[in-house]
Short mmCIF file of C-alpha atoms in Angstrom, two decimals:
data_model
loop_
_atom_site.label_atom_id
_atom_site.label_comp_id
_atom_site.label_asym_id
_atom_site.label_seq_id
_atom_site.Cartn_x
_atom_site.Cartn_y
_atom_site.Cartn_z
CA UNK A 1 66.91 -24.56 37.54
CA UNK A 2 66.74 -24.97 34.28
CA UNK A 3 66.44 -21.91 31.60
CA UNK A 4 64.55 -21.86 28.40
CA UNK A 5 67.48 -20.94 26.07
CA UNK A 6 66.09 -21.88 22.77
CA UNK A 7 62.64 -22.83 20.70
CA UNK A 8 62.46 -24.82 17.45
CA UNK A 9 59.64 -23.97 15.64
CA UNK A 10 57.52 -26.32 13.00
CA UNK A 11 59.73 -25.28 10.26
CA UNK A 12 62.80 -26.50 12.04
CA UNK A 13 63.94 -22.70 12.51
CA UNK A 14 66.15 -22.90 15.98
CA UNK A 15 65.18 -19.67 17.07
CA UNK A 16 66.91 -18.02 20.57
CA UNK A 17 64.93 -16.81 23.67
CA UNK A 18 66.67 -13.30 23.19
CA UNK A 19 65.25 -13.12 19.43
CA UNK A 20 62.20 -14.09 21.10
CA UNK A 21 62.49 -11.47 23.69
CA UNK A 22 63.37 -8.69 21.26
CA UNK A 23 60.39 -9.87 18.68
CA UNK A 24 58.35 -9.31 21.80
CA UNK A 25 59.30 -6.13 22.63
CA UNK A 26 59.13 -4.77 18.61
CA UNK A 27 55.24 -5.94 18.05
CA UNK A 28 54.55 -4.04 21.57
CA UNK A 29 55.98 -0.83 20.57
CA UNK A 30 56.10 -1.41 16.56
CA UNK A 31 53.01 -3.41 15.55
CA UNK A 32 50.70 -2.95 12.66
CA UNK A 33 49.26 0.53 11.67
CA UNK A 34 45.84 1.33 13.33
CA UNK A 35 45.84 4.61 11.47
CA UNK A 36 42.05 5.72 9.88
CA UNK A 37 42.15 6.22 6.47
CA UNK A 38 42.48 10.23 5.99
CA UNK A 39 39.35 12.04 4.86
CA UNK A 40 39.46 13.52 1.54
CA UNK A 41 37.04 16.02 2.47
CA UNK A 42 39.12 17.12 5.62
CA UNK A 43 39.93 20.92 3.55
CA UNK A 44 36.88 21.13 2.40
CA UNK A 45 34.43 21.12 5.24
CA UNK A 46 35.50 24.52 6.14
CA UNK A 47 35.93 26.27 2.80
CA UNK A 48 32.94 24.92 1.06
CA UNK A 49 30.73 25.02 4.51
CA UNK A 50 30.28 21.17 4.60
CA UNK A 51 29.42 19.17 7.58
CA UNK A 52 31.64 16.44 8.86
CA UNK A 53 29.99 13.29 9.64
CA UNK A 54 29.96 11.69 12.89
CA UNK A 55 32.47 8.85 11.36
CA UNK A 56 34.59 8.58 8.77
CA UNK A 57 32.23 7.11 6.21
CA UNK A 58 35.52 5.87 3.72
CA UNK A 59 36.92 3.99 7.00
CA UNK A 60 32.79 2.59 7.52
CA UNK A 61 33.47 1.56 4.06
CA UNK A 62 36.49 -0.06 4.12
CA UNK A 63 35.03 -1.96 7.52
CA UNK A 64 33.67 -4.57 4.91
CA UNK A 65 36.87 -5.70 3.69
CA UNK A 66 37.95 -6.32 7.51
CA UNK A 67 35.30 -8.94 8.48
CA UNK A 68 33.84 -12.01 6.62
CA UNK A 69 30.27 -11.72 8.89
CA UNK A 70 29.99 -8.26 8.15
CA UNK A 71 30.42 -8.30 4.49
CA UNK A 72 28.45 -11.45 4.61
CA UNK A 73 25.07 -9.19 6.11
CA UNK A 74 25.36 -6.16 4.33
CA UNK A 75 25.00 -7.98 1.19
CA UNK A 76 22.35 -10.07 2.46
CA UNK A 77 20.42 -7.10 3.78
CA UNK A 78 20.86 -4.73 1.01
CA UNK A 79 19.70 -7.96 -1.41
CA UNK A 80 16.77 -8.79 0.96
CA UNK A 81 15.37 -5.13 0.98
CA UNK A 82 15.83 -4.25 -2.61
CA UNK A 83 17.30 -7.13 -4.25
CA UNK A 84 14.32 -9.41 -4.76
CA UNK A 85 12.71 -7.42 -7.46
CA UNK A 86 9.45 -4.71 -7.12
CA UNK A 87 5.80 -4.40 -8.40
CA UNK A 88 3.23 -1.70 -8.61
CA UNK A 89 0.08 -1.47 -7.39
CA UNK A 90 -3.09 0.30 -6.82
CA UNK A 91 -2.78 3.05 -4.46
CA UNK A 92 -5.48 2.91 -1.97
CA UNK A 93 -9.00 4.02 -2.29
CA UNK A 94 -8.27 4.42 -6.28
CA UNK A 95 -10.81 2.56 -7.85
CA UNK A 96 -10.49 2.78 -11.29
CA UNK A 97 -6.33 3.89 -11.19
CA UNK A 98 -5.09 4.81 -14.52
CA UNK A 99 -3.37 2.86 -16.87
CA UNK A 100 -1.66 6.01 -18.61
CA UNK A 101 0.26 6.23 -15.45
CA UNK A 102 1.13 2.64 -14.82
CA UNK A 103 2.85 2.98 -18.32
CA UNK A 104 4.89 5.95 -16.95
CA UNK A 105 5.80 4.60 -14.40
CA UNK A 106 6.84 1.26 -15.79
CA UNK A 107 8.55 2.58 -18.81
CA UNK A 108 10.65 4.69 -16.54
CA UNK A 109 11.34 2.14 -13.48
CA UNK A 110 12.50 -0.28 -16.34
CA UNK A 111 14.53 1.58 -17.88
CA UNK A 112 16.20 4.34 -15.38
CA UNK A 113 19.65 3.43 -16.45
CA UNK A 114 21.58 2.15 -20.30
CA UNK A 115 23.90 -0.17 -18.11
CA UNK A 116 21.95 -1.19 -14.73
CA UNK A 117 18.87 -1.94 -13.51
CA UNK A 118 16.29 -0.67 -11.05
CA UNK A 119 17.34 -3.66 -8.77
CA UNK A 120 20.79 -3.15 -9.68
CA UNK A 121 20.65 0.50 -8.59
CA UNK A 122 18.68 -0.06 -5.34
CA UNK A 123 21.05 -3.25 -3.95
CA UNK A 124 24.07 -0.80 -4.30
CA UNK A 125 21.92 2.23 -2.71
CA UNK A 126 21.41 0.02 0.39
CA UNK A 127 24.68 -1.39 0.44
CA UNK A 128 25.86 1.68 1.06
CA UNK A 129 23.51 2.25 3.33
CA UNK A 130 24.30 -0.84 5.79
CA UNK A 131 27.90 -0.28 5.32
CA UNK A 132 28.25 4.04 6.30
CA UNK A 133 24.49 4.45 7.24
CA UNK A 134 23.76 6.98 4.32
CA UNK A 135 22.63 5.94 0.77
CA UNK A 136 22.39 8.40 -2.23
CA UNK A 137 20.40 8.29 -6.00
CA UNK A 138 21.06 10.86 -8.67
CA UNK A 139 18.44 11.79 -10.11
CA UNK A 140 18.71 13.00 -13.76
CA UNK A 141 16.50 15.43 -15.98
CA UNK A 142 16.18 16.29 -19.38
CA UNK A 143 16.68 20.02 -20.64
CA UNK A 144 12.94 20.22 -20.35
CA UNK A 145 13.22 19.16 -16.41
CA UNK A 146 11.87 15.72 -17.25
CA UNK A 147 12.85 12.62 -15.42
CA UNK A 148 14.83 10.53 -17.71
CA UNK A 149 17.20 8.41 -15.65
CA UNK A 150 18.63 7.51 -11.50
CA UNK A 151 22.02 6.40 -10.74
CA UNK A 152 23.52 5.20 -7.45
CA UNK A 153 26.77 7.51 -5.80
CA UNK A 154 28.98 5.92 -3.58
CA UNK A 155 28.13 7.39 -0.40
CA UNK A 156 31.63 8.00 1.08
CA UNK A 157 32.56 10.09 -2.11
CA UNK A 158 29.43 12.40 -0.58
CA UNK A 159 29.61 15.45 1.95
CA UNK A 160 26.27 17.57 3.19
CA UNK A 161 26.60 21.27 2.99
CA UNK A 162 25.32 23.55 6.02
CA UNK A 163 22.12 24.78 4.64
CA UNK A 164 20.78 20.78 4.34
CA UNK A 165 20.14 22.08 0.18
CA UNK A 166 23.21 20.88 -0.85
CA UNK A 167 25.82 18.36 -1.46
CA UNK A 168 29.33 17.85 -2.60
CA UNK A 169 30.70 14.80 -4.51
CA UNK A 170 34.98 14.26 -4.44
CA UNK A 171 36.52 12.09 -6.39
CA UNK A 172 40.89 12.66 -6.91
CA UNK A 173 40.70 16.17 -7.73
CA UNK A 174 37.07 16.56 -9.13
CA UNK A 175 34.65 18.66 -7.46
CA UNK A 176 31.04 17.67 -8.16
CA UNK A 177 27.66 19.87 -6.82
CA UNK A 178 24.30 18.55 -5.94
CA UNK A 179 21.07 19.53 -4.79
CA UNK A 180 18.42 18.31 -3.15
CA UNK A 181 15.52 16.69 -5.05
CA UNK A 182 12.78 19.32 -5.65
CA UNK A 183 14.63 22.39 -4.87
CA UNK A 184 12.76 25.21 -6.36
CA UNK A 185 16.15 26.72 -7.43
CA UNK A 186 19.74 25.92 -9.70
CA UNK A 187 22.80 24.81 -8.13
CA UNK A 188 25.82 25.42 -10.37
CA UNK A 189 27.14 21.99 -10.56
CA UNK A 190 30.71 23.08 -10.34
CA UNK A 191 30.33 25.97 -8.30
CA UNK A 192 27.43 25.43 -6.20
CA UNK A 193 26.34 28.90 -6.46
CA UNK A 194 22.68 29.59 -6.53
CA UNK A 195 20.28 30.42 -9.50
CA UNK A 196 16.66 30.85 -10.12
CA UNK A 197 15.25 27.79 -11.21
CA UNK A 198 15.46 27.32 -14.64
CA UNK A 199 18.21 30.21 -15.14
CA UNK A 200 20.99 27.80 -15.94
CA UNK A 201 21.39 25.59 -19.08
CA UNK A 202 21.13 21.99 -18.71
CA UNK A 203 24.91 21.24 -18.66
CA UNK A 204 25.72 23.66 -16.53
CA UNK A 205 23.18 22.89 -13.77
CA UNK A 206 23.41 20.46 -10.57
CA UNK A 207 21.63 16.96 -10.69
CA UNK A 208 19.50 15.98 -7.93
CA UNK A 209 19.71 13.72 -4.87
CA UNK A 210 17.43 11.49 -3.19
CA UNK A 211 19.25 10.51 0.19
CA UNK A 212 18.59 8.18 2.84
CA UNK A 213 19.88 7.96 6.49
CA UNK A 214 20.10 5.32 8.64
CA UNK A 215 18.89 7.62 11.38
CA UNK A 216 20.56 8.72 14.90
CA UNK A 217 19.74 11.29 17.05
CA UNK A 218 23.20 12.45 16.72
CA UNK A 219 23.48 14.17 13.60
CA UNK A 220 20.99 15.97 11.08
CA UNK A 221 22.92 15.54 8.23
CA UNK A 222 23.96 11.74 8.19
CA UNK A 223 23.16 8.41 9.60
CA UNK A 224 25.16 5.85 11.26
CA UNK A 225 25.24 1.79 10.15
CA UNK A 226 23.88 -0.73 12.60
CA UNK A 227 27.61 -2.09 12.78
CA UNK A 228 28.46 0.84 14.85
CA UNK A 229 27.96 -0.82 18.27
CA UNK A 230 29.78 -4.03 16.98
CA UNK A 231 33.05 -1.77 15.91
CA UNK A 232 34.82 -3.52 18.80
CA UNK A 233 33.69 -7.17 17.60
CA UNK A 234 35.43 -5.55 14.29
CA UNK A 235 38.33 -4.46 15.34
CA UNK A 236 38.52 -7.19 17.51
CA UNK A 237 38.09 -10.02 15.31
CA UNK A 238 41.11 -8.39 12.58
CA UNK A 239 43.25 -7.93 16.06
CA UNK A 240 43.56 -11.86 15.98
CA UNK A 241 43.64 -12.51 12.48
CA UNK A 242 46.61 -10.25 12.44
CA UNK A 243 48.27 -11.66 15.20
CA UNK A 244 48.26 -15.09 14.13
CA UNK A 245 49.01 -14.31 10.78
CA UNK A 246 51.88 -12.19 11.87
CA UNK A 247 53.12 -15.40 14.35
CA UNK A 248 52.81 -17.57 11.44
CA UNK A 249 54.95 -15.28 8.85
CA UNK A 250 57.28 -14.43 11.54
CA UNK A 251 58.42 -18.40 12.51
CA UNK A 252 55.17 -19.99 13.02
CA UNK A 253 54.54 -21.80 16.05
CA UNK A 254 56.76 -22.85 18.54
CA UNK A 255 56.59 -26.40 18.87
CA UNK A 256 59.26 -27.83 20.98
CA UNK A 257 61.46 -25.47 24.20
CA UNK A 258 64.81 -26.87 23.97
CA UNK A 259 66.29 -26.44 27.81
CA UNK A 260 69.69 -26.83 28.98
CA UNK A 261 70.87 -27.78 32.25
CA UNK A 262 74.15 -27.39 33.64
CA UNK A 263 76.02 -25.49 30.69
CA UNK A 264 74.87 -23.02 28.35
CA UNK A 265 74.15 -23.35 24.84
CA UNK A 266 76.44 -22.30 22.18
CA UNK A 267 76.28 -21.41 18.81
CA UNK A 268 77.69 -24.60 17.34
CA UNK A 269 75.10 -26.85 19.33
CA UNK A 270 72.44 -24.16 18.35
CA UNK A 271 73.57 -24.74 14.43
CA UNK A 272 73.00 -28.45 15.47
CA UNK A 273 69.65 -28.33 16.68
CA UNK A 274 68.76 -26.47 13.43
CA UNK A 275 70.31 -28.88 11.22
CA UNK A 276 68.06 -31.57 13.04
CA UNK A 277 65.09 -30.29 12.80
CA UNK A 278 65.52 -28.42 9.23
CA UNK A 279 67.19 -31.75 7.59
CA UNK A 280 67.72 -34.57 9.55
CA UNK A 281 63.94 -35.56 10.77
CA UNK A 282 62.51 -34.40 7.42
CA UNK A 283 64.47 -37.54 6.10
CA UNK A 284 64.03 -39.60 8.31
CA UNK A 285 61.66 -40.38 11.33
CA UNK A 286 64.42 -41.99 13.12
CA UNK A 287 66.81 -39.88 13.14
CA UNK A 288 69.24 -39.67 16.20
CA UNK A 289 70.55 -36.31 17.60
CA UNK A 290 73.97 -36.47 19.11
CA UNK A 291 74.53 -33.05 21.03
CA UNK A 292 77.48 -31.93 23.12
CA UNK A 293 77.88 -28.89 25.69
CA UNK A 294 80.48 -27.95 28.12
CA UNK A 295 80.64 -25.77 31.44
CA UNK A 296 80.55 -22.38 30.65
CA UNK A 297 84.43 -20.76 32.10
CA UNK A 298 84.18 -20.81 35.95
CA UNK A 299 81.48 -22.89 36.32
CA UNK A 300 82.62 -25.44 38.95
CA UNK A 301 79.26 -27.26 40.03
CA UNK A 302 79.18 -30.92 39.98
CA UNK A 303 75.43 -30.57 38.18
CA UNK A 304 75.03 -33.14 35.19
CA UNK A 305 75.17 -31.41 31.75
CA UNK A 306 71.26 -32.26 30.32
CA UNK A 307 69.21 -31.49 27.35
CA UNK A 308 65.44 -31.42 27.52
CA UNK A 309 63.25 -31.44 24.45
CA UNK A 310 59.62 -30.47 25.56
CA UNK A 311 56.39 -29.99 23.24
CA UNK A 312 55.07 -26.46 23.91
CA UNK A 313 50.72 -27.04 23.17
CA UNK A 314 49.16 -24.36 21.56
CA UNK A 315 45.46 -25.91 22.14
CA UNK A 316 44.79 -23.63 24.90
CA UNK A 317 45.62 -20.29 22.75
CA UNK A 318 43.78 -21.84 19.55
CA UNK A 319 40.50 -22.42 21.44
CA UNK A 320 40.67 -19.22 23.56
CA UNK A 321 40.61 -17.51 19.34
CA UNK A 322 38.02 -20.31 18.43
CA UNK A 323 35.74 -18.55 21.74
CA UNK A 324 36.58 -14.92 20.61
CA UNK A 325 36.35 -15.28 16.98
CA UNK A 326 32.83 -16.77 17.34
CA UNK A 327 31.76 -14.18 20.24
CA UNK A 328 32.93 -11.71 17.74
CA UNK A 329 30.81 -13.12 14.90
CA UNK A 330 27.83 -13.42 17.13
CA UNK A 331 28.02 -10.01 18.03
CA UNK A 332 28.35 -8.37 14.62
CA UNK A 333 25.42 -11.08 13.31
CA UNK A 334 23.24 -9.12 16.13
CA UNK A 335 23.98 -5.69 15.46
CA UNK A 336 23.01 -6.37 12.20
CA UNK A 337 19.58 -8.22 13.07
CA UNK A 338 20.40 -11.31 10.40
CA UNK A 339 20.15 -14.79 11.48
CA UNK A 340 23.09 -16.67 11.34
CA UNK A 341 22.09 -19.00 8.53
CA UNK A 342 20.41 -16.20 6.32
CA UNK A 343 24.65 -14.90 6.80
CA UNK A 344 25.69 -18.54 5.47
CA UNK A 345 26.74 -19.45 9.25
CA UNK A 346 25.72 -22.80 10.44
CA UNK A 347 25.22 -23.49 13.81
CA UNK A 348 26.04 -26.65 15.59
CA UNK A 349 23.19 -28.16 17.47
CA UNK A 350 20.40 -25.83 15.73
CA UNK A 351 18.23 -28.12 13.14
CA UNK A 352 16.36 -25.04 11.40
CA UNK A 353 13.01 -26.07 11.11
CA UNK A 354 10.14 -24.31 12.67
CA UNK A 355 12.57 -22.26 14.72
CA UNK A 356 14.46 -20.90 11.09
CA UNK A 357 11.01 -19.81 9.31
CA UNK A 358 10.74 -18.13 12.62
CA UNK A 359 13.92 -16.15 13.07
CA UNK A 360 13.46 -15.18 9.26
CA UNK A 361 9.66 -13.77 9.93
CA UNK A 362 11.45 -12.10 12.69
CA UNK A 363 13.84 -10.38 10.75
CA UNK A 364 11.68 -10.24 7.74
CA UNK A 365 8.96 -7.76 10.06
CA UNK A 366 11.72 -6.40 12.21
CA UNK A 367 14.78 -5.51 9.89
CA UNK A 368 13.91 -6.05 6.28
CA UNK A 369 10.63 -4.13 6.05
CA UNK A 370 10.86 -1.30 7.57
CA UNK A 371 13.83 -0.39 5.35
CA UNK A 372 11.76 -1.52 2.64
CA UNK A 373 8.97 1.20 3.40
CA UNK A 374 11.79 3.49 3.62
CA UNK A 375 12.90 3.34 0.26
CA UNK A 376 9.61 2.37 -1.17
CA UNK A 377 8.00 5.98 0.42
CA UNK A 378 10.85 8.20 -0.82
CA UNK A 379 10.20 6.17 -4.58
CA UNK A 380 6.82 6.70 -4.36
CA UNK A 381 7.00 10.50 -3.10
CA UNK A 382 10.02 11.88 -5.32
CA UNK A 383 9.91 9.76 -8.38
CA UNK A 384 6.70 8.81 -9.42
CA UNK A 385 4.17 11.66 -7.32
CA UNK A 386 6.72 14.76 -7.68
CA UNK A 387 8.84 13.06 -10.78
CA UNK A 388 6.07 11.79 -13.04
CA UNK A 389 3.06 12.62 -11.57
CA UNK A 390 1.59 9.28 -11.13
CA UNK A 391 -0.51 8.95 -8.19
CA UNK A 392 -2.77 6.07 -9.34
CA UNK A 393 0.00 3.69 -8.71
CA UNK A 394 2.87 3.15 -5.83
CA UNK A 395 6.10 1.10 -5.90
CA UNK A 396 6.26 -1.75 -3.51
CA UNK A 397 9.63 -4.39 -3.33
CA UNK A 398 8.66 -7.95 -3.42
CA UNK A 399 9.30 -9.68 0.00
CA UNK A 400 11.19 -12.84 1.58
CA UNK A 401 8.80 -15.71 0.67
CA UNK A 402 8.68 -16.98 4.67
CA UNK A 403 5.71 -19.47 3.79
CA UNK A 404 5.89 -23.17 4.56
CA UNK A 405 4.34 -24.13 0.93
CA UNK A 406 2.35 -27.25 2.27
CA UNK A 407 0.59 -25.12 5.15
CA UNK A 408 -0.30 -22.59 3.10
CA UNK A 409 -2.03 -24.91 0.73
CA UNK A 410 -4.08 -26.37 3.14
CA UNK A 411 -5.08 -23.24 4.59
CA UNK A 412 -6.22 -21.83 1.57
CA UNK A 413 -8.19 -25.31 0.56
CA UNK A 414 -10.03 -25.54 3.93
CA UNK A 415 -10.87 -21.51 3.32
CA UNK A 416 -12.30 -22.02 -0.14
CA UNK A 417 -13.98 -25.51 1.09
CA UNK A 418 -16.05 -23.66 3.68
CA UNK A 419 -16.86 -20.29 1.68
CA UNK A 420 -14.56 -18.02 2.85
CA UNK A 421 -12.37 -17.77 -0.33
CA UNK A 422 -13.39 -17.61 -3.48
CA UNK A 423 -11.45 -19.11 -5.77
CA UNK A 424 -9.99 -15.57 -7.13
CA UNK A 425 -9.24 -14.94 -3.80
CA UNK A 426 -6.74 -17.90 -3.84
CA UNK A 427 -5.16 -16.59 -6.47
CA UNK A 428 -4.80 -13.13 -5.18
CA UNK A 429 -3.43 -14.46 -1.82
CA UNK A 430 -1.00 -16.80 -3.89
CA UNK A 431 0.79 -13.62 -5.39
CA UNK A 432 -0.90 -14.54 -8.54
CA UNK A 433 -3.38 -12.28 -10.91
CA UNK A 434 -7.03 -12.89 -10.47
CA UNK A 435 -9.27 -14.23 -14.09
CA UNK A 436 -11.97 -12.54 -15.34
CA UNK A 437 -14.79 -15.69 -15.15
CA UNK A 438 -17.33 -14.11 -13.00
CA UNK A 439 -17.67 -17.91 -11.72
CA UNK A 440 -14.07 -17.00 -9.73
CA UNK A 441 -15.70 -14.74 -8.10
CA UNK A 442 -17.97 -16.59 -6.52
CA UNK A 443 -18.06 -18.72 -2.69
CA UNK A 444 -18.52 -21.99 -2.98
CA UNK A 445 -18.88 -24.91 -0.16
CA UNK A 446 -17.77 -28.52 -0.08
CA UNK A 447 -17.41 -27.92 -4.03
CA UNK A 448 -21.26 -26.31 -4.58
CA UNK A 449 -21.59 -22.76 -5.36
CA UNK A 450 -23.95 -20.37 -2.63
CA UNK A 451 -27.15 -18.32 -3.41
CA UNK A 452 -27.42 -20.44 -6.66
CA UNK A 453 -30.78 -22.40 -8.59
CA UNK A 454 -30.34 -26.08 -9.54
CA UNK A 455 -29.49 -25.27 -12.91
CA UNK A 456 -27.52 -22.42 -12.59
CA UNK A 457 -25.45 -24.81 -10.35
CA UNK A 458 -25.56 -27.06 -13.03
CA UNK A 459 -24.65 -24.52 -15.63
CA UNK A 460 -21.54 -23.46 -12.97
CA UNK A 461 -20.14 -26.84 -12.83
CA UNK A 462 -19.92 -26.48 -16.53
CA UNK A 463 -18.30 -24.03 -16.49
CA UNK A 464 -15.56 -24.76 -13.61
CA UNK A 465 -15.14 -28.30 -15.26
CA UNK A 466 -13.80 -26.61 -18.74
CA UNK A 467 -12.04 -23.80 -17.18
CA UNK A 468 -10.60 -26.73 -14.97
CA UNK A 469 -9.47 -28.51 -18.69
CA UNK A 470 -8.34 -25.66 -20.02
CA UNK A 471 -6.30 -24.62 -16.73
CA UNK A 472 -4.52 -28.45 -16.94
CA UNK A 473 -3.90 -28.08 -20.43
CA UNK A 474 -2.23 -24.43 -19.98
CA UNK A 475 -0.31 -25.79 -17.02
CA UNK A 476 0.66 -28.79 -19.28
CA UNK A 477 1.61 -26.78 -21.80
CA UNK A 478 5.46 -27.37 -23.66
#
């Protein structure tokens, strides 16, 4: 029978079976490190009273470096909730809401930082938040406990303390103390040590945190990310990018078993093989390859002395990683909740169309806006009601624009044809701000206005036919 004795490999590397066998045996009992990185916090939980999350949150962290589809929908998620830009408005049942505090507000939402902005600060808030399941803003005040600025703190440089009043920010060897925002006391912020409030001077006293959590039932401190059940799709998916990067850098791919029947093969026909493959064939496509073997000492069998040359196919093993790379990717896609395309995927055999605008209102209502009210509610709560004391006014992020443009016009025309609308209601429901002709305010059908005289009709159409001019010639405009 005959034995597999050698492989060459697309490089022309001749490489033995026993090299093969002992390479085998090394990446089984010597492969990769699967180590988690350490936790810098790992002394400190105990001294300073500090809870240990349920997972590593630097190792959640680094989990966006590992995968392309997971990096891919954290970004788009965190850019979706609080990446599209914001707005106030009227708080509900305030009729006349003060424009006092909508300059507050404003002037502090667009300004809360020298180098970012409120965007900015938000996007990297909720990445954190996808990636280890907890987000956290600083909140700064002035000597005079004024609100003058927010920043964003990477989450997995962030511990809880015990009493849920509490946290602790490390960084190399710096020690940094928080509080919670609206703590009626001081918090040394390198100590931690209580005060009364306003005992301590402004540079000695903690900042304040506004923190979110991706909530599970398992902890009361910290969240989880929605990757969490997908950690195997993870892991998974690196698994065979390692492999096959570590098969490439360690002699790529076998391509040819050289087999030997009748003799064995020694190391000058070995060194011949090599030179073939390595030299000969890379000059020339016709190359011949003149071996010789003899009868290894003893062997007296009258069975011919042959060489075999067979292709080994790697198509099976390729497609098997094609199936599990793209089971993997599916899987992380739905942990997160984002369709594929909104993740840059594209899907064979799936047109988008009707059924894209519909997977995005899906995730739009199911994924994007309820972390939206999230953040929005702790905003409006602890910045602007407890912060500034505006209560006239509440933040809201601007949404994913899911309209088909074309149906929505029609819609609105056939409402304002038969009365519904008015025309300042088209306006409103475009996103746009309403104009102060009382005419706008008005119903009108098939182009006539209702509970109107002859002449005041008359006198309307005036009027809509110059604000019509002048709304061409602003539109026109440069």
């Amino acid at each position: 029978m005959a034995k597999t004795h050698a492989y060459v490999l697309d490089d022309g590397e001749v490489v033995s079976q026993k090299y093969m066998d002992r390479y085998a045996i090394k990446q089984d009992s010597d492969g990769g490190s699967k180590k988690i990185p350490s936790d810098r916090f790992k002394t400190a939980y105990g001294e300073y009273g500090l809870i240990q999350p349920l997972y590593n949150p630097e190792a959640l962290a680094e989990l966006l470096e590992m995968n392309t589809h997971h990096y891919r929908s954290v970004k788009t998620k965190a850019r979706d909730i609080a990446g599209l830009g914001w707005y106030l408005e009227a708080a509900d049942e305030v009729e006349n809401p003060s424009e006092e505090q909508r300059k507050v507000a404003n002037d502090f939402l667009k300004n809360p930082n020298p180098l970012l902005t409120l965007s900015e600060i938000n996007d990297q808030v909720m990445v954190d938040f996808e990636a280890t399941g907890d987000g956290y803003h600083e909140v700064i005040r002035n000597k005079d406990q004024e609100l003058v600025g927010i920043e964003h703190i990477p989450s997995h440089t962030m511990r809880r303390h015990k009493d849920m009043d509490r946290y602790v920010q490390i960084r190399g060897s710096e020690r940094v103390w928080f509080k919670r925002f609206g703590l009626e006391q001081d918090v040394h912020y390198q100590t931690g040590e209580y005060f009364k409030l306003g005992e301590l001077d402004e540079s000695e006293r903690a900042n304040e945190v506004l923190h979110i959590r991706n909530y599970t039932s398992r902890s009361d401190y910290y969240g989880i990310p929605d990757i969490m059940p997908a950690l195997g799709a993870v892991l998974g998916d690196r698994e065979r990018q390692e492999y096959n990067i570590s098969f490439f850098d360690n002699h790529a791919i076998p391509a040819y078993a050289v087999t030997v029947s009748g003799a064995e093969l020694d190391e000058d026909t070995e060194k011949q093989i090599q030179k073939f493959f390595q030299q000969d064939v890379k000059k020339s496509n016709h190359s011949t390859l003149v071996l010789t073997a003899k009868k290894a000492e003893g062997d007296m069998s009258e069975e011919p002395i042959e060489f075999n040359f067979q292709a080994l196919s790697t198509d099976t093993k390729e497609a098997s990683f094609r199936m599990f790379r793209q089971d993997n990717r599916d899987e992380v896609l739905s942990a997160h909740g984002v369709p594929p395309y909104r993740a840059g995927i594209t899907v064979e055999g799936q047109l988008g169309g009707s059924s894209a605008s519909e997977a995005t209102e899906i995730y739009k209502q199911s994924i994007v806006k309820p972390k939206q009210e999230l953040l929005e509610n702790r905003i409006n709560r602890f910045l602007l009601q407890e912060g500034l004391g505006v209560t006239d006014w509440v933040f809201r992020f601007k949404q994913i624009d899911t309209r088909d443009v074309d149906k929505e016009i029609n819609r609105l025309d056939k409402l304002f044809s038969m009365g519904a609308y008015s025309p300042n209601m088209v306006l409103m429901d475009m996103g746009k701000e309403p104009l102060e002709d009382p005419n706008m305010d008005r119903h009108f059908v098939n182009g006539r206005p209702l509970d109107a005289s002859n002449e005041e009709v008359q006198a309307i159409m005036r009027s809509m036919k110059d604000l019509h001019e002048k709304l061409i010639k602003t539109a026109t405009k440069g």
